[in-house]
CSV table of C-alpha atoms in Angstrom, one decimal:
chain,number,residue,atom,x,y,z
A,228,MET,CA,-24.6,5.7,-68.5
A,229,ALA,CA,-27.6,6.7,-70.3
A,230,CYS,CA,-30.7,8.8,-68.9
A,231,LYS,CA,-34.2,9.0,-70.2
A,232,PHE,CA,-36.3,11.9,-69.4
A,233,HIS,CA,-40.2,12.0,-69.6
A,234,LEU,CA,-40.9,15.3,-71.5
A,235,GLY,CA,-44.7,14.8,-71.3
A,236,ASP,CA,-47.5,14.8,-74.3
A,237,LYS,CA,-45.8,15.6,-77.3
A,238,ARG,CA,-48.7,17.8,-78.4
A,239,THR,CA,-48.5,19.9,-75.3
A,240,LYS,CA,-44.8,19.8,-74.1
A,241,ARG,CA,-43.0,22.1,-76.7
A,242,PHE,CA,-39.7,24.1,-76.2
A,243,ASN,CA,-39.0,27.2,-78.0
A,244,ASP,CA,-35.3,26.3,-78.4
A,245,LYS,CA,-32.6,24.0,-77.1
A,246,GLN,CA,-31.9,26.3,-73.9
A,247,GLU,CA,-35.4,25.9,-72.6
A,248,LEU,CA,-34.9,22.1,-73.1
A,249,ALA,CA,-31.8,22.1,-71.2
A,250,GLU,CA,-33.1,24.4,-68.3
A,251,TYR,CA,-36.1,21.7,-68.0
A,252,VAL,CA,-33.6,18.7,-67.9
A,253,GLN,CA,-31.6,20.9,-65.3
A,254,ASN,CA,-34.5,21.5,-63.1
A,255,VAL,CA,-35.9,17.6,-63.3
A,256,ILE,CA,-32.2,16.6,-62.4
A,257,ASN,CA,-32.1,19.1,-59.4
A,258,GLU,CA,-35.5,17.8,-58.1
A,259,ASN,CA,-34.6,14.1,-58.4
A,260,ILE,CA,-31.1,14.0,-57.5
A,261,SER,CA,-29.5,14.5,-54.1
A,262,GLY,CA,-25.9,14.2,-52.6
A,263,GLY,CA,-24.1,14.9,-56.0
A,264,LYS,CA,-23.9,17.3,-58.8
A,265,ALA,CA,-25.1,17.1,-62.4
A,266,THR,CA,-24.8,19.9,-65.0
A,267,VAL,CA,-26.6,20.0,-68.2
A,268,LYS,CA,-24.6,21.5,-71.0
A,269,LEU,CA,-25.3,22.7,-74.6
A,270,LEU,CA,-22.7,22.0,-77.4
A,271,ALA,CA,-21.0,25.6,-77.5
A,272,ASN,CA,-21.3,27.7,-80.6
A,273,ALA,CA,-18.6,29.9,-79.8
A,274,ALA,CA,-16.1,30.7,-76.8
A,275,PRO,CA,-16.6,30.9,-73.8
A,276,SER,CA,-17.5,27.1,-74.1
A,277,GLU,CA,-18.2,26.7,-70.4
A,278,ALA,CA,-20.6,29.3,-69.9
A,279,LYS,CA,-21.5,32.8,-70.8
A,280,VAL,CA,-20.8,34.5,-67.5
A,281,VAL,CA,-17.4,33.7,-66.1
A,282,MET,CA,-15.7,35.5,-63.3
A,283,ARG,CA,-12.5,35.0,-61.6
A,284,VAL,CA,-11.5,35.5,-57.8
A,285,SER,CA,-7.7,35.6,-57.4
A,286,GLY,CA,-5.7,36.1,-54.3
A,287,ASP,CA,-2.9,34.5,-52.1
A,288,ASN,CA,-5.2,33.2,-49.1
A,289,LEU,CA,-7.1,30.2,-50.0
A,290,ASP,CA,-9.6,30.4,-47.1
A,291,ARG,CA,-10.2,34.0,-48.2
A,292,LEU,CA,-10.9,32.9,-51.6
A,293,ARG,CA,-13.5,30.3,-50.7
A,294,GLU,CA,-15.1,33.0,-48.3
A,295,VAL,CA,-15.4,35.6,-51.2
A,296,LYS,CA,-16.6,32.8,-53.4
A,297,ASN,CA,-19.5,31.7,-51.3
A,298,ALA,CA,-20.5,35.2,-50.6
A,299,LEU,CA,-20.7,36.0,-54.5
A,300,GLU,CA,-22.6,32.9,-55.4
A,301,ALA,CA,-25.0,33.6,-52.8
A,302,GLU,CA,-25.7,37.1,-54.1
A,303,ILE,CA,-25.5,36.2,-57.8
A,304,ALA,CA,-28.4,33.5,-56.9
A,305,LYS,CA,-30.6,36.4,-56.4
A,306,ILE,CA,-30.2,37.9,-59.7
A,307,PRO,CA,-33.2,37.0,-62.0
A,308,GLY,CA,-32.4,35.0,-64.9
A,309,THR,CA,-29.4,33.1,-63.4
A,310,SER,CA,-29.1,29.5,-63.6
A,311,ASN,CA,-26.5,26.5,-62.9
A,312,ILE,CA,-24.3,28.7,-60.7
A,313,ARG,CA,-21.0,26.7,-60.1
A,314,ASP,CA,-17.3,27.1,-59.7
A,315,ASP,CA,-14.2,25.1,-60.3
A,316,MET,CA,-13.0,25.0,-56.7
A,317,LYS,CA,-12.6,21.3,-55.8
A,318,ASP,CA,-14.2,20.0,-52.5
A,319,GLU,CA,-11.5,19.0,-49.7
A,320,THR,CA,-10.7,15.2,-49.4
A,321,PHE,CA,-9.8,13.6,-46.2
A,322,GLN,CA,-6.3,11.9,-45.6
A,323,LEU,CA,-4.2,10.1,-43.1
A,324,GLU,CA,-1.9,12.3,-41.2
A,325,VAL,CA,1.3,11.0,-39.5
A,326,ASN,CA,3.3,13.2,-37.4
A,327,VAL,CA,6.5,11.6,-36.5
A,328,ASP,CA,8.4,12.4,-33.4
A,329,GLU,CA,12.0,12.8,-35.1
A,330,ASP,CA,14.0,12.5,-31.7
A,331,LYS,CA,12.1,9.2,-30.4
A,332,ALA,CA,12.4,7.8,-33.9
A,333,SER,CA,16.2,8.4,-34.2
A,334,ASN,CA,16.5,7.1,-30.6
A,335,LEU,CA,14.9,3.6,-31.8
A,336,GLY,CA,16.9,3.6,-34.8
A,337,ILE,CA,14.0,4.3,-37.0
A,338,ARG,CA,14.7,6.3,-40.1
A,339,LYS,CA,12.3,8.5,-42.2
A,340,TYR,CA,13.1,6.1,-45.4
A,341,ASP,CA,11.8,3.3,-43.1
A,342,ILE,CA,8.7,4.9,-42.0
A,343,GLN,CA,7.6,6.2,-45.6
A,344,LYS,CA,8.5,3.0,-47.4
A,345,GLN,CA,6.8,0.6,-44.9
A,346,ILE,CA,3.4,2.8,-44.6
A,347,ASN,CA,3.3,3.0,-48.2
A,348,VAL,CA,3.7,-0.8,-48.8
A,349,ALA,CA,1.0,-1.3,-46.2
A,350,LEU,CA,-1.6,1.3,-47.7
A,351,TYR,CA,-0.9,0.7,-51.4
A,352,GLY,CA,0.7,-2.7,-51.6
A,353,SER,CA,3.9,-3.7,-53.3
A,354,LYS,CA,4.6,-5.7,-56.4
A,355,THR,CA,6.4,-8.9,-55.2
A,356,SER,CA,6.4,-11.1,-58.3
A,357,VAL,CA,4.7,-12.2,-61.5
A,358,TYR,CA,2.0,-14.9,-62.0
A,359,ARG,CA,2.6,-16.5,-65.6
A,360,LYS,CA,-0.3,-18.4,-67.2
A,361,ASP,CA,-1.2,-19.3,-70.9
A,362,GLY,CA,1.6,-16.8,-72.2
A,363,GLU,CA,0.1,-13.8,-69.9
A,364,GLN,CA,1.6,-12.3,-67.1
A,365,TYR,CA,-0.2,-10.9,-64.0
A,366,ASN,CA,1.6,-8.9,-61.2
A,367,ILE,CA,1.3,-10.1,-57.8
A,368,LEU,CA,0.5,-7.4,-55.2
A,369,ILE,CA,1.0,-7.7,-51.3
A,370,GLN,CA,-1.3,-5.3,-49.4
A,371,SER,CA,-2.2,-5.1,-45.7
A,372,ASN,CA,-5.8,-5.0,-44.6
A,373,ILE,CA,-5.1,-1.6,-42.5
A,374,GLY,CA,-8.7,0.2,-42.5
A,375,ASN,CA,-8.5,2.8,-39.9
A,376,THR,CA,-6.4,4.9,-37.9
A,377,SER,CA,-6.0,2.5,-34.8
A,378,ALA,CA,-4.7,-0.4,-37.2
A,379,LEU,CA,-2.1,2.0,-38.8
A,380,GLU,CA,-1.0,2.9,-35.2
A,381,ASN,CA,-0.3,-0.8,-34.2
A,382,LEU,CA,1.7,-1.1,-37.6
A,383,GLU,CA,5.2,-2.4,-36.7
A,384,ILE,CA,8.0,-0.6,-38.4
A,385,LYS,CA,11.3,-2.5,-39.2
A,386,SER,CA,14.4,-0.4,-38.4
A,387,SER,CA,17.0,-0.7,-41.2
A,388,ILE,CA,19.5,-0.2,-38.7
A,389,THR,CA,18.6,-2.6,-35.7
A,390,GLY,CA,16.4,-4.9,-37.5
A,391,LYS,CA,13.7,-4.6,-34.7
A,392,LYS,CA,10.1,-4.0,-35.2
A,393,ILE,CA,8.5,-1.0,-33.2
A,394,PRO,CA,4.7,-0.3,-33.3
A,395,LEU,CA,4.4,3.0,-35.1
A,396,LYS,CA,2.6,4.5,-32.0
A,397,GLN,CA,5.4,4.5,-29.9
A,398,PHE,CA,7.3,7.4,-31.9
A,399,ALA,CA,4.2,8.9,-34.0
A,400,THR,CA,0.6,9.8,-33.9
A,401,VAL,CA,-1.9,9.3,-36.6
A,402,GLY,CA,-4.7,11.6,-37.3
A,403,ILE,CA,-7.1,12.5,-40.2
A,404,GLY,CA,-6.9,15.8,-41.9
A,405,SER,CA,-8.4,17.4,-45.0
A,406,LYS,CA,-6.8,18.7,-48.1
A,407,LEU,CA,-7.5,20.1,-51.5
A,408,ASP,CA,-6.5,17.7,-54.4
A,409,SER,CA,-5.8,20.6,-56.8
A,410,ILE,CA,-5.7,24.2,-56.5
A,411,GLY,CA,-6.4,26.1,-59.7
A,412,THR,CA,-3.8,29.3,-60.7
A,413,TYR,CA,-4.2,32.0,-63.1
A,414,ASN,CA,-1.1,34.2,-64.1
A,415,GLY,CA,0.7,32.7,-61.2
A,416,GLU,CA,-2.0,33.5,-58.4
A,417,GLN,CA,-4.6,31.0,-56.8
A,418,SER,CA,-7.8,31.8,-58.4
A,419,VAL,CA,-11.3,30.4,-58.4
A,420,GLU,CA,-13.7,30.6,-61.5
A,421,ILE,CA,-17.4,31.1,-60.8
A,422,LEU,CA,-19.5,30.1,-63.7
A,423,LEU,CA,-23.2,30.5,-64.2
A,424,ASN,CA,-25.7,30.1,-67.3
A,425,GLU,CA,-28.7,32.8,-68.1
A,426,LEU,CA,-32.4,31.4,-68.4
A,427,PRO,CA,-34.2,32.0,-71.8
A,428,GLY,CA,-35.0,35.4,-72.6
A,429,TYR,CA,-32.2,36.8,-70.5
A,430,ASN,CA,-28.9,38.2,-71.7
A,431,ALA,CA,-25.6,37.0,-70.5
A,432,VAL,CA,-24.0,40.6,-70.8
A,433,ALA,CA,-26.8,42.2,-69.0
A,434,ILE,CA,-26.2,39.8,-66.1
A,435,GLU,CA,-22.5,40.4,-66.1
A,436,ASN,CA,-23.1,44.0,-65.9
A,437,ILE,CA,-25.4,43.7,-63.0
A,438,ILE,CA,-22.7,41.3,-61.0
A,439,GLU,CA,-20.1,44.1,-61.7
A,440,TYR,CA,-22.1,47.2,-60.9
A,441,GLU,CA,-24.6,46.2,-58.4
A,442,VAL,CA,-23.4,43.0,-56.6
A,443,LEU,CA,-19.7,43.6,-56.4
A,444,PRO,CA,-20.1,46.8,-54.4
A,445,LYS,CA,-22.5,45.2,-51.7
A,446,VAL,CA,-19.7,42.2,-51.2
A,447,ASP,CA,-16.6,42.4,-49.3
A,448,THR,CA,-14.0,41.2,-51.6
A,449,SER,CA,-10.9,42.7,-49.9
A,450,GLY,CA,-7.7,40.5,-50.2
A,451,THR,CA,-9.0,39.4,-53.7
A,452,LYS,CA,-9.2,40.6,-57.0
A,453,ILE,CA,-12.0,40.2,-59.3
A,454,THR,CA,-11.8,39.7,-63.1
A,455,PHE,CA,-14.3,38.7,-65.7
A,456,ASP,CA,-13.7,36.4,-68.6
A,457,GLY,CA,-17.2,35.8,-70.1
A,458,GLU,CA,-19.2,36.4,-73.4
A,459,ARG,CA,-19.0,40.3,-72.6
A,460,GLU,CA,-15.2,40.3,-72.8
A,461,GLU,CA,-15.1,37.9,-75.7
A,462,MET,CA,-17.2,39.9,-77.7
A,463,ALA,CA,-15.2,42.9,-77.1
A,464,THR,CA,-12.0,41.3,-78.2
A,465,THR,CA,-13.7,39.9,-81.1
A,466,PHE,CA,-15.7,42.8,-82.2
A,467,GLY,CA,-12.3,45.0,-82.2
A,468,LYS,CA,-10.9,42.5,-84.7
A,469,VAL,CA,-13.9,42.2,-86.6
A,470,MET,CA,-14.5,45.9,-87.1
A,471,LEU,CA,-10.8,46.5,-88.1
A,472,LEU,CA,-11.4,43.8,-90.9
A,473,ALA,CA,-14.6,45.8,-91.7
A,474,VAL,CA,-13.0,49.0,-92.1
A,475,CYS,CA,-10.2,47.2,-94.5
A,476,ALA,CA,-13.1,45.7,-96.6
A,477,VAL,CA,-14.6,49.4,-96.8
A,478,PHE,CA,-11.5,50.8,-97.9
A,479,LEU,CA,-11.0,48.0,-100.7
A,480,ILE,CA,-14.4,48.6,-102.0
A,481,TYR,CA,-13.5,52.2,-102.3
A,482,ILE,CA,-10.6,51.5,-104.4
A,483,VAL,CA,-12.3,49.1,-106.6
A,484,LEU,CA,-15.2,51.7,-107.1
A,485,LEU,CA,-12.5,54.4,-107.4
A,486,ILE,CA,-11.2,52.3,-110.6
A,487,GLN,CA,-14.5,51.7,-112.0
A,488,PHE,CA,-16.4,55.3,-111.8
A,489,ARG,CA,-13.0,57.3,-112.3
A,490,SER,CA,-14.0,59.6,-109.5
A,491,PHE,CA,-13.3,60.3,-105.9
A,492,ILE,CA,-16.7,61.6,-105.1
A,493,GLN,CA,-19.1,59.0,-106.6
A,494,PRO,CA,-17.7,56.0,-104.6
A,495,LEU,CA,-18.5,58.2,-101.7
A,496,VAL,CA,-21.9,58.4,-102.5
A,497,ILE,CA,-22.3,54.5,-102.8
A,498,LEU,CA,-20.7,54.0,-99.3
A,499,VAL,CA,-23.1,56.5,-97.7
A,500,THR,CA,-25.6,53.7,-98.1
A,501,VAL,CA,-23.6,51.4,-95.8
A,502,PRO,CA,-24.6,52.8,-92.5
A,503,LEU,CA,-28.2,52.5,-93.7
A,504,SER,CA,-28.1,48.9,-93.2
A,505,LEU,CA,-27.5,49.5,-89.4
A,506,ILE,CA,-30.9,51.1,-89.0
A,507,GLY,CA,-32.6,47.9,-90.4
A,508,SER,CA,-30.4,45.4,-88.7
A,509,GLY,CA,-30.9,47.3,-85.3
A,510,ILE,CA,-34.5,47.3,-85.9
A,511,GLY,CA,-34.9,43.4,-86.6
A,512,LEU,CA,-32.8,42.5,-83.6
A,513,PHE,CA,-34.8,44.7,-81.4
A,514,ILE,CA,-38.1,43.5,-82.8
A,515,PHE,CA,-37.1,39.6,-82.2
A,516,LYS,CA,-35.5,40.3,-79.1
A,517,LYS,CA,-32.1,39.1,-80.1
A,518,PRO,CA,-28.8,40.2,-78.9
A,519,LEU,CA,-26.1,41.9,-80.7
A,520,SER,CA,-23.8,38.8,-80.9
A,521,LEU,CA,-20.9,38.0,-82.9
A,522,THR,CA,-22.8,36.4,-85.8
A,523,ALA,CA,-25.4,39.3,-85.8
A,524,VAL,CA,-22.4,41.6,-86.6
A,525,LEU,CA,-21.0,39.3,-89.1
A,526,GLY,CA,-24.4,39.5,-91.0
A,527,ILE,CA,-24.1,43.5,-90.9
A,528,ILE,CA,-20.8,43.3,-92.5
A,529,ALA,CA,-22.0,40.9,-95.0
A,530,LEU,CA,-24.7,43.7,-96.0
A,531,ILE,CA,-21.6,45.8,-97.1
A,532,GLY,CA,-21.5,44.0,-100.4
A,533,LEU,CA,-25.1,43.7,-100.8
A,534,VAL,CA,-25.9,47.2,-100.2
A,535,VAL,CA,-23.0,48.4,-102.3
A,536,LYS,CA,-24.0,46.4,-105.1
A,537,ASN,CA,-27.5,48.0,-105.3
A,538,GLY,CA,-25.7,51.4,-105.0
A,539,ILE,CA,-23.3,50.5,-108.0
A,540,LEU,CA,-26.4,49.6,-110.3
A,541,LEU,CA,-28.2,52.8,-109.6
A,542,LEU,CA,-25.3,55.1,-110.1
A,543,GLU,CA,-24.1,53.4,-113.3
A,544,TYR,CA,-27.6,54.0,-114.7
A,545,ILE,CA,-27.6,57.6,-113.7
A,546,ASN,CA,-24.4,58.4,-115.3
A,547,ASP,CA,-25.6,56.6,-118.4
A,548,ALA,CA,-28.6,58.7,-118.3
A,549,ARG,CA,-26.5,61.9,-118.1
A,550,LYS,CA,-24.4,60.7,-121.1
A,551,GLU,CA,-27.6,60.6,-123.2
A,552,GLY,CA,-28.4,64.2,-122.6
A,553,TYR,CA,-30.7,63.9,-119.4
A,554,ASN,CA,-30.0,66.6,-116.6
A,555,ILE,CA,-29.3,65.9,-113.0
A,556,ASP,CA,-32.8,65.4,-111.9
A,557,GLU,CA,-34.1,63.7,-114.6
A,558,ALA,CA,-31.3,61.1,-114.8
A,559,CYS,CA,-31.9,60.4,-111.0
A,560,VAL,CA,-35.5,59.9,-111.8
A,561,ASP,CA,-35.1,57.8,-114.9
A,562,ALA,CA,-32.4,55.6,-113.2
A,563,VAL,CA,-34.8,54.8,-110.3
A,564,GLY,CA,-37.7,54.0,-112.4
A,565,LYS,CA,-35.5,51.6,-114.5
A,566,ARG,CA,-33.7,49.7,-111.9
A,567,PHE,CA,-36.5,49.7,-109.1
A,568,ASN,CA,-38.0,46.5,-110.0
A,569,ALA,CA,-34.8,44.7,-110.5
A,570,ILE,CA,-33.3,45.9,-107.3
A,571,ILE,CA,-36.2,45.4,-105.1
A,572,LEU,CA,-37.0,41.9,-106.6
A,573,SER,CA,-33.3,40.8,-105.9
A,574,ALA,CA,-33.5,42.0,-102.5
A,575,LEU,CA,-36.8,40.2,-101.8
A,576,THR,CA,-35.5,36.8,-103.2
A,577,THR,CA,-32.5,37.1,-100.6
A,578,ILE,CA,-34.7,38.0,-97.7
A,579,VAL,CA,-37.3,35.0,-98.5
A,580,GLY,CA,-34.2,32.9,-98.8
A,581,LEU,CA,-33.1,33.7,-95.2
A,582,ILE,CA,-36.5,33.3,-93.7
A,583,PRO,CA,-36.1,29.8,-92.7
A,584,LEU,CA,-32.7,30.4,-90.9
A,585,ALA,CA,-34.3,33.6,-89.0
A,586,ILE,CA,-37.2,31.3,-87.7
A,587,SER,CA,-35.1,28.4,-86.8
A,588,GLY,CA,-34.6,29.3,-83.4
A,589,SER,CA,-31.0,28.8,-83.7
A,590,GLY,CA,-28.9,30.7,-81.4
A,591,LEU,CA,-26.0,31.1,-83.7
A,592,PHE,CA,-27.4,31.6,-87.1
A,593,GLY,CA,-30.9,33.3,-86.2
A,594,PRO,CA,-29.4,36.8,-85.3
A,595,MET,CA,-27.1,36.8,-88.3
A,596,ALA,CA,-30.2,35.9,-90.5
A,597,ILE,CA,-32.4,38.8,-88.9
A,598,SER,CA,-29.7,41.2,-89.2
A,599,LEU,CA,-29.3,40.5,-92.8
A,600,MET,CA,-33.0,40.3,-93.7
A,601,PHE,CA,-34.0,43.8,-91.9
A,602,GLY,CA,-30.7,45.5,-93.0
A,603,LEU,CA,-31.4,44.7,-96.6
A,604,LEU,CA,-35.0,45.5,-96.4
A,605,VAL,CA,-34.5,48.9,-95.0
A,606,SER,CA,-31.4,49.8,-96.9
A,607,THR,CA,-32.8,48.9,-100.2
A,608,PHE,CA,-35.8,51.1,-100.1
A,609,LEU,CA,-33.5,53.9,-98.5
A,610,THR,CA,-31.0,53.5,-101.2
A,611,MET,CA,-33.5,54.3,-103.8
A,612,VAL,CA,-34.0,57.6,-102.1
A,613,VAL,CA,-30.5,58.6,-100.7
A,614,ILE,CA,-28.2,57.9,-103.6
A,615,PRO,CA,-30.2,60.0,-106.2
A,616,VAL,CA,-30.7,62.8,-103.5
A,617,ILE,CA,-26.8,62.7,-102.6
A,618,TYR,CA,-25.9,62.7,-106.1
A,619,SER,CA,-28.1,65.5,-107.3
A,620,MET,CA,-26.8,67.7,-104.3
A,621,ILE,CA,-23.1,66.9,-105.1
A,622,GLU,CA,-23.6,67.3,-108.7
A,623,ASN,CA,-25.7,70.7,-108.8
A,624,PHE,CA,-23.1,72.0,-106.3
A,625,LEU,CA,-20.2,71.0,-108.5
A,626,GLU,CA,-21.8,72.5,-111.7
A,627,ASN,CA,-22.9,75.8,-110.1
A,628,ARG,CA,-19.0,76.2,-108.8
A,629,ASN,CA,-17.9,75.5,-112.4
A,630,LYS,CA,-20.2,78.1,-113.6
A,631,GLU,CA,-19.1,80.7,-111.2
A,632,VAL,CA,-15.6,79.9,-112.1
A,633,LEU,CA,-16.1,80.0,-115.6
A,634,ILE,CA,-17.8,83.4,-115.1
A,635,LYS,CA,-15.1,84.9,-113.2
A,636,THR,CA,-12.5,83.5,-115.8
A,637,GLU,CA,-14.4,85.5,-118.7
A,638,GLU,CA,-14.6,88.7,-116.8
């Protein structure tokens, strides 16, 4: 089924991102469709794909699960920024219930097998033969026209023992009951998942924190266990792995620099610039009001290589100047003067290339581009100051210490 939505005048009806468009369509559906459920979903960029806020209610009593679920959904709906609150508990469906008086049935010569088989045939039909035509065959299904409980009560059950037909109502009662077609489980326990989306401009992690620390204390959840499995938990799991890999990457970079400069101290001077990228990335994400998502962290990690590259160039020129006879301070000033234009221009070209991605409105690549741009911008300028200063401090300290050792040796 295809649906067409009128979004108004193209010149006046604009959406800042896909999330705003999805929210608009969801509101239109909610206002015009009754007696059913319709959910607008965007293609997921990463797990969790169904919703960014997911909480699970587990317990042994299904009725208690339903009570807690309803209470939580009512409280969550009051939180600003929440949308499309739903759960995976199936609605109850109605079914025919046949309660057999086994003693009466046995006295009449009716077995359970007779009752089950003949009621099944009456309600669902039975394949009796095959109709063949033009090389094709079609099953012939015989089915009764029973459409209500009174008709089923008058169904005559044939005894496989006596051969007599006896109306079902003489040894059984027929009623209508409700049941759940399926019951969700998690780790062997009955469970219900509550899912919700956030409106544009709101943060899923912040909403989840509000639910855990403000909503749950107000709701009676006794007899159930509440767990969260949304973006917050996914970020915590993924961030742990990513940060471990980042530490390994920094260690490998240190080994490479150790081989290149043949010094234990100078690689550490270069790696001091790595935390500087965090300052710029944090400022950029704050200005553009972007969350610290997984892609933003990946952008920060990617900055490690870019920042280290600038540090290597600067330190290499400082060492060359020292070999030419410059003192420590003169070598630092000379290296900055010679490499300033090259380092700044290479950083600016990278930043300009990331601008289209940053302003694209993409929830996946936008935070990564912003963290790269601002992290590189701030760290580049700070690198031109921090590396010469730290290098000068360390080298002056080492030279003074060597002089003191030499003087003591001569004495």
